[in-house]
PDB file of C-alpha atoms in Angstrom:
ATOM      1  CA  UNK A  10      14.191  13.967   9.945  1.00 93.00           C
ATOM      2  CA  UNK A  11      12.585  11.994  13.047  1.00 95.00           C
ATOM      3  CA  UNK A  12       9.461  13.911  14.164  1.00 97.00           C
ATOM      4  CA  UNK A  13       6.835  12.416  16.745  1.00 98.00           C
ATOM      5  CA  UNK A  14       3.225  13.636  16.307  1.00 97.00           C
ATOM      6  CA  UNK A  15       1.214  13.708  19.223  1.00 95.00           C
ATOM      7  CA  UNK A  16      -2.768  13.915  19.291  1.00 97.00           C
ATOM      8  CA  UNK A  17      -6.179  13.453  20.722  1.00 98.00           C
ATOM      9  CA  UNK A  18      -6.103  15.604  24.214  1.00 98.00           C
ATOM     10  CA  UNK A  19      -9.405  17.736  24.854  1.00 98.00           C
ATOM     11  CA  UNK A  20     -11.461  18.595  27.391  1.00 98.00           C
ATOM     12  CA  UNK A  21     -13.388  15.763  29.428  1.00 98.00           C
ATOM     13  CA  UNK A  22     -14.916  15.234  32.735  1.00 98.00           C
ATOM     14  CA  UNK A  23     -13.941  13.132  35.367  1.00 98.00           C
ATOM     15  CA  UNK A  24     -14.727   9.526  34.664  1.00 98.00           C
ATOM     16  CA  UNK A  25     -14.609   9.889  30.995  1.00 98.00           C
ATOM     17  CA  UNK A  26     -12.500   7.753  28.289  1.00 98.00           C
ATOM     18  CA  UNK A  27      -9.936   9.582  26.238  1.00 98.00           C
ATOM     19  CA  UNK A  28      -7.572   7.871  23.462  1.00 98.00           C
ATOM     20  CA  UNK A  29      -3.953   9.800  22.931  1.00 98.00           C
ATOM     21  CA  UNK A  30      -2.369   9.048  19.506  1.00 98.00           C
ATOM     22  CA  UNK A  31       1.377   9.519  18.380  1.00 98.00           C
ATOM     23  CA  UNK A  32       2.101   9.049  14.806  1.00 98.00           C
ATOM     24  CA  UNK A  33       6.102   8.630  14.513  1.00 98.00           C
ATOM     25  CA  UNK A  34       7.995   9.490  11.061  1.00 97.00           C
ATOM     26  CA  UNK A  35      11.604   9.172  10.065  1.00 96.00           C
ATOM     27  CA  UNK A  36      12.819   6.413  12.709  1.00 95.00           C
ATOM     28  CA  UNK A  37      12.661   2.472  12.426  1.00 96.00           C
ATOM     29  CA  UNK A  38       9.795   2.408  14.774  1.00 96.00           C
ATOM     30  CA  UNK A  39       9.415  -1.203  15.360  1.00 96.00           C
ATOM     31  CA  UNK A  40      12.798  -1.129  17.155  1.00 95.00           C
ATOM     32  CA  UNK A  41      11.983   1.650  19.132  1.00 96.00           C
ATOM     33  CA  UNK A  42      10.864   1.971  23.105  1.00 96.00           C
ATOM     34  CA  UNK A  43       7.535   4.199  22.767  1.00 97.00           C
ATOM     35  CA  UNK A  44       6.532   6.032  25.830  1.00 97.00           C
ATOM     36  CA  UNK A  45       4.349   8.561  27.423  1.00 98.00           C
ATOM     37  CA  UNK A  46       4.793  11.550  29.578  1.00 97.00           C
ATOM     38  CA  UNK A  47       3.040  14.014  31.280  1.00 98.00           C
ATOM     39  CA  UNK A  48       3.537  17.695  32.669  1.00 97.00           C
ATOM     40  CA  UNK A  49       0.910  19.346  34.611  1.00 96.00           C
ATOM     41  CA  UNK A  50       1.272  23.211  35.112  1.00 92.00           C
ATOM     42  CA  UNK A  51       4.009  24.145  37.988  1.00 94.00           C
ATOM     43  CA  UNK A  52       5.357  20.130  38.407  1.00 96.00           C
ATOM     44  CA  UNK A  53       8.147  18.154  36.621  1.00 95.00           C
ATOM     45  CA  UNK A  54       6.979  16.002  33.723  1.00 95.00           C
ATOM     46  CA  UNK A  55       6.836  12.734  34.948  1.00 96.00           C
ATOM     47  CA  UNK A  56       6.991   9.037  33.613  1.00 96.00           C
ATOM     48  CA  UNK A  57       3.089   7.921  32.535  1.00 97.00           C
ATOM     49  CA  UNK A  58       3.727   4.997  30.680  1.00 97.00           C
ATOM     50  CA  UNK A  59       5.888   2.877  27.809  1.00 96.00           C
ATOM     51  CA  UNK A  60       5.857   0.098  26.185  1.00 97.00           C
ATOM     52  CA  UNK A  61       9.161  -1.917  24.043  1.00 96.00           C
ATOM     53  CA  UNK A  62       9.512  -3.600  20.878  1.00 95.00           C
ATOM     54  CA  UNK A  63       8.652  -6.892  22.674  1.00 94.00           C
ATOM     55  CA  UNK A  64       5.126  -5.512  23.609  1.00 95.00           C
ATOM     56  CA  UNK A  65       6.478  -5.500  27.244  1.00 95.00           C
ATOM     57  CA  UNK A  66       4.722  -2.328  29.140  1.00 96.00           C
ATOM     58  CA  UNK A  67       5.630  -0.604  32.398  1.00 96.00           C
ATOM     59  CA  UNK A  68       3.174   2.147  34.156  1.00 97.00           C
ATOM     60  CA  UNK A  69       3.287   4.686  36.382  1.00 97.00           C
ATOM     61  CA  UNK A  70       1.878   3.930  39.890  1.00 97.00           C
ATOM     62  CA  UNK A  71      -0.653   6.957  39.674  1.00 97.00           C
ATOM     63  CA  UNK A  72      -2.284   5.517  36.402  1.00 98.00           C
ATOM     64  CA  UNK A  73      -1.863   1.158  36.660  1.00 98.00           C
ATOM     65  CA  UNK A  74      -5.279   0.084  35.611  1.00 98.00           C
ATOM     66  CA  UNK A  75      -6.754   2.970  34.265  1.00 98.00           C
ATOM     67  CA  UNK A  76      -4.628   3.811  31.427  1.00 98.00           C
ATOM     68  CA  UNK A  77      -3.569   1.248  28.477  1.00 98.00           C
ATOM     69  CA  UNK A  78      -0.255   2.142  26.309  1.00 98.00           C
ATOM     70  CA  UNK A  79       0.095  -0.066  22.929  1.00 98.00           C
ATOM     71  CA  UNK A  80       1.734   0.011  19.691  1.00 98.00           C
ATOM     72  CA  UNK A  81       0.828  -0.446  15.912  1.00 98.00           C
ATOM     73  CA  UNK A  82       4.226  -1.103  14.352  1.00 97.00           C
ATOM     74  CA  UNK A  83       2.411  -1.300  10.703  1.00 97.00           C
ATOM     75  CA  UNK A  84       1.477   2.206  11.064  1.00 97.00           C
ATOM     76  CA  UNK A  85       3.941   3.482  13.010  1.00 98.00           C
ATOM     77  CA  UNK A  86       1.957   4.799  15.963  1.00 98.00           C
ATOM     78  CA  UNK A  87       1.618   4.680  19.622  1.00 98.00           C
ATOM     79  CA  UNK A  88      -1.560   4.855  21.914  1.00 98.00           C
ATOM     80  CA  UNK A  89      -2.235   5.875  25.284  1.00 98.00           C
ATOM     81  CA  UNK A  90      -5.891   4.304  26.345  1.00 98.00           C
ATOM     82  CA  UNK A  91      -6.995   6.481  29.216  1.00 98.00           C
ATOM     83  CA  UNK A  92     -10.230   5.535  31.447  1.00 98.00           C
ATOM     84  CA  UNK A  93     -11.774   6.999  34.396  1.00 98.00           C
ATOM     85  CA  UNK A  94      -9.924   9.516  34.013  1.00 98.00           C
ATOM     86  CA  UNK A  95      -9.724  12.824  36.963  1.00 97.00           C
ATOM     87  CA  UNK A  96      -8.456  16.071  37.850  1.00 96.00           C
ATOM     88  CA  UNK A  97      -5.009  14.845  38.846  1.00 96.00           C
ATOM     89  CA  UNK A  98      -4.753  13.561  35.094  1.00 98.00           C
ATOM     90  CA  UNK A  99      -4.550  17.122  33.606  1.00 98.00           C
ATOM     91  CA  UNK A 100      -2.079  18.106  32.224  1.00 98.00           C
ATOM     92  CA  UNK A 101       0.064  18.161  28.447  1.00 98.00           C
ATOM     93  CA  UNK A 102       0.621  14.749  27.718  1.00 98.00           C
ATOM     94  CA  UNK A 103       3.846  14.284  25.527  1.00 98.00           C
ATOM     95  CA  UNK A 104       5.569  10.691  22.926  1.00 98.00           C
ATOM     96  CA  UNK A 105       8.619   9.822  23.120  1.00 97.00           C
ATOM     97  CA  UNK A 106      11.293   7.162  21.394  1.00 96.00           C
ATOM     98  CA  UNK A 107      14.343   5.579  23.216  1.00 95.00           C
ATOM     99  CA  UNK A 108      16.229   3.073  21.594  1.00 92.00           C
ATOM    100  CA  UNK A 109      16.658   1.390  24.938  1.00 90.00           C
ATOM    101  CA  UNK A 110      14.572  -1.939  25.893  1.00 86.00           C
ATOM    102  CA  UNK A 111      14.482  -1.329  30.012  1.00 81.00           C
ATOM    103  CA  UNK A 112      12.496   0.281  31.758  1.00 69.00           C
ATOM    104  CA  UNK A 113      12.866   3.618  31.473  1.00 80.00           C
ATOM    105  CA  UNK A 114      11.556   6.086  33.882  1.00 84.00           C
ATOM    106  CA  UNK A 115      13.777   9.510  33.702  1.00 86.00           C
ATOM    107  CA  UNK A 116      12.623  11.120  30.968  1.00 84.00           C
ATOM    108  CA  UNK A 117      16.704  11.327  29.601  1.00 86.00           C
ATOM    109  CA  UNK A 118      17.076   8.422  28.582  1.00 88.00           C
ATOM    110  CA  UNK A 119      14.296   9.448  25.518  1.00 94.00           C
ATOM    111  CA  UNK A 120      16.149  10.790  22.548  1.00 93.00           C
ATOM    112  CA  UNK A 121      12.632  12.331  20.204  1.00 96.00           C
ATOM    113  CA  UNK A 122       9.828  13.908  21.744  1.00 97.00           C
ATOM    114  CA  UNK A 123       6.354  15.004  20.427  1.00 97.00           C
ATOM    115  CA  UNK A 124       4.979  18.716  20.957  1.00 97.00           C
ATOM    116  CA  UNK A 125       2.243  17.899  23.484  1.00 97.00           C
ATOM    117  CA  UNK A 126      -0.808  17.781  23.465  1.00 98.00           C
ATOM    118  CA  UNK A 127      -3.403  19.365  26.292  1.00 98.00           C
ATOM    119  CA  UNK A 128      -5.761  17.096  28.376  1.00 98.00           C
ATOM    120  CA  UNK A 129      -8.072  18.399  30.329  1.00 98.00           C
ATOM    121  CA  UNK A 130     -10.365  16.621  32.891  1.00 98.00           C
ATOM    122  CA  UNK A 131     -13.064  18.774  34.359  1.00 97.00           C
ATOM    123  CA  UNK A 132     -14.745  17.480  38.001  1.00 88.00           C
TER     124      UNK A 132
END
């Protein structure tokens, strides 16, 4: 059974550092695309970041240079670096696998998600 464990949101303020975790069980994770997502209360959840099983990483324009995702393939488990964060990053932030290599923006082309976890940046 493939299940995605996602971890590390809390309450911040603005300009604060926060680290998101996402321990993955039951998949070959190495081959795997990991990404992130994010869904703030009344929008769509939208593409944050991702990163392949060449290391290759693609953001979203809203977070390039703030936020860092990488990978730990000998633990199975995905990060999402986020600094200076702000209001505008609030929102559930949510894992996800695709076994696809390309970029991969609409959040259909990810086959296992992670139950979300809350992040919260106070100004």
């Amino acid at each position: 059974q493939v299940q995605l464990v996602d971890s590390g949101g809390r309450l911040v303020q603005a300009g604060d550092s926060l680290r998101l975790s996402c321990s993955v069980f039951g998949i070959r994770f190495s081959t795997y695309t990991m990404g992130w997502f994010r869904q703030a209360p009344g929008k769509e959840r939208e593409f944050v970041a991702s990163i392949n099983r060449l290391q290759s990483t693609k953001y979203a324009e809203s977070v390039k240079g703030r936020f860092t995702i990488s990978r730990d393939n000998a633990n199975n488990t995905a990060y999402l670096q986020m600094d200076s964060l702000n209001s505008d990053d609030t929102a559930v932030y949510y894992c996800a696998t695709s076994p696809y290599v390309g970029a991969l923006v609409s959040a259909t082309s990810w086959n296992y998600w992670g139950q979300g976890t809350q992040v919260t940046v106070s100004s």
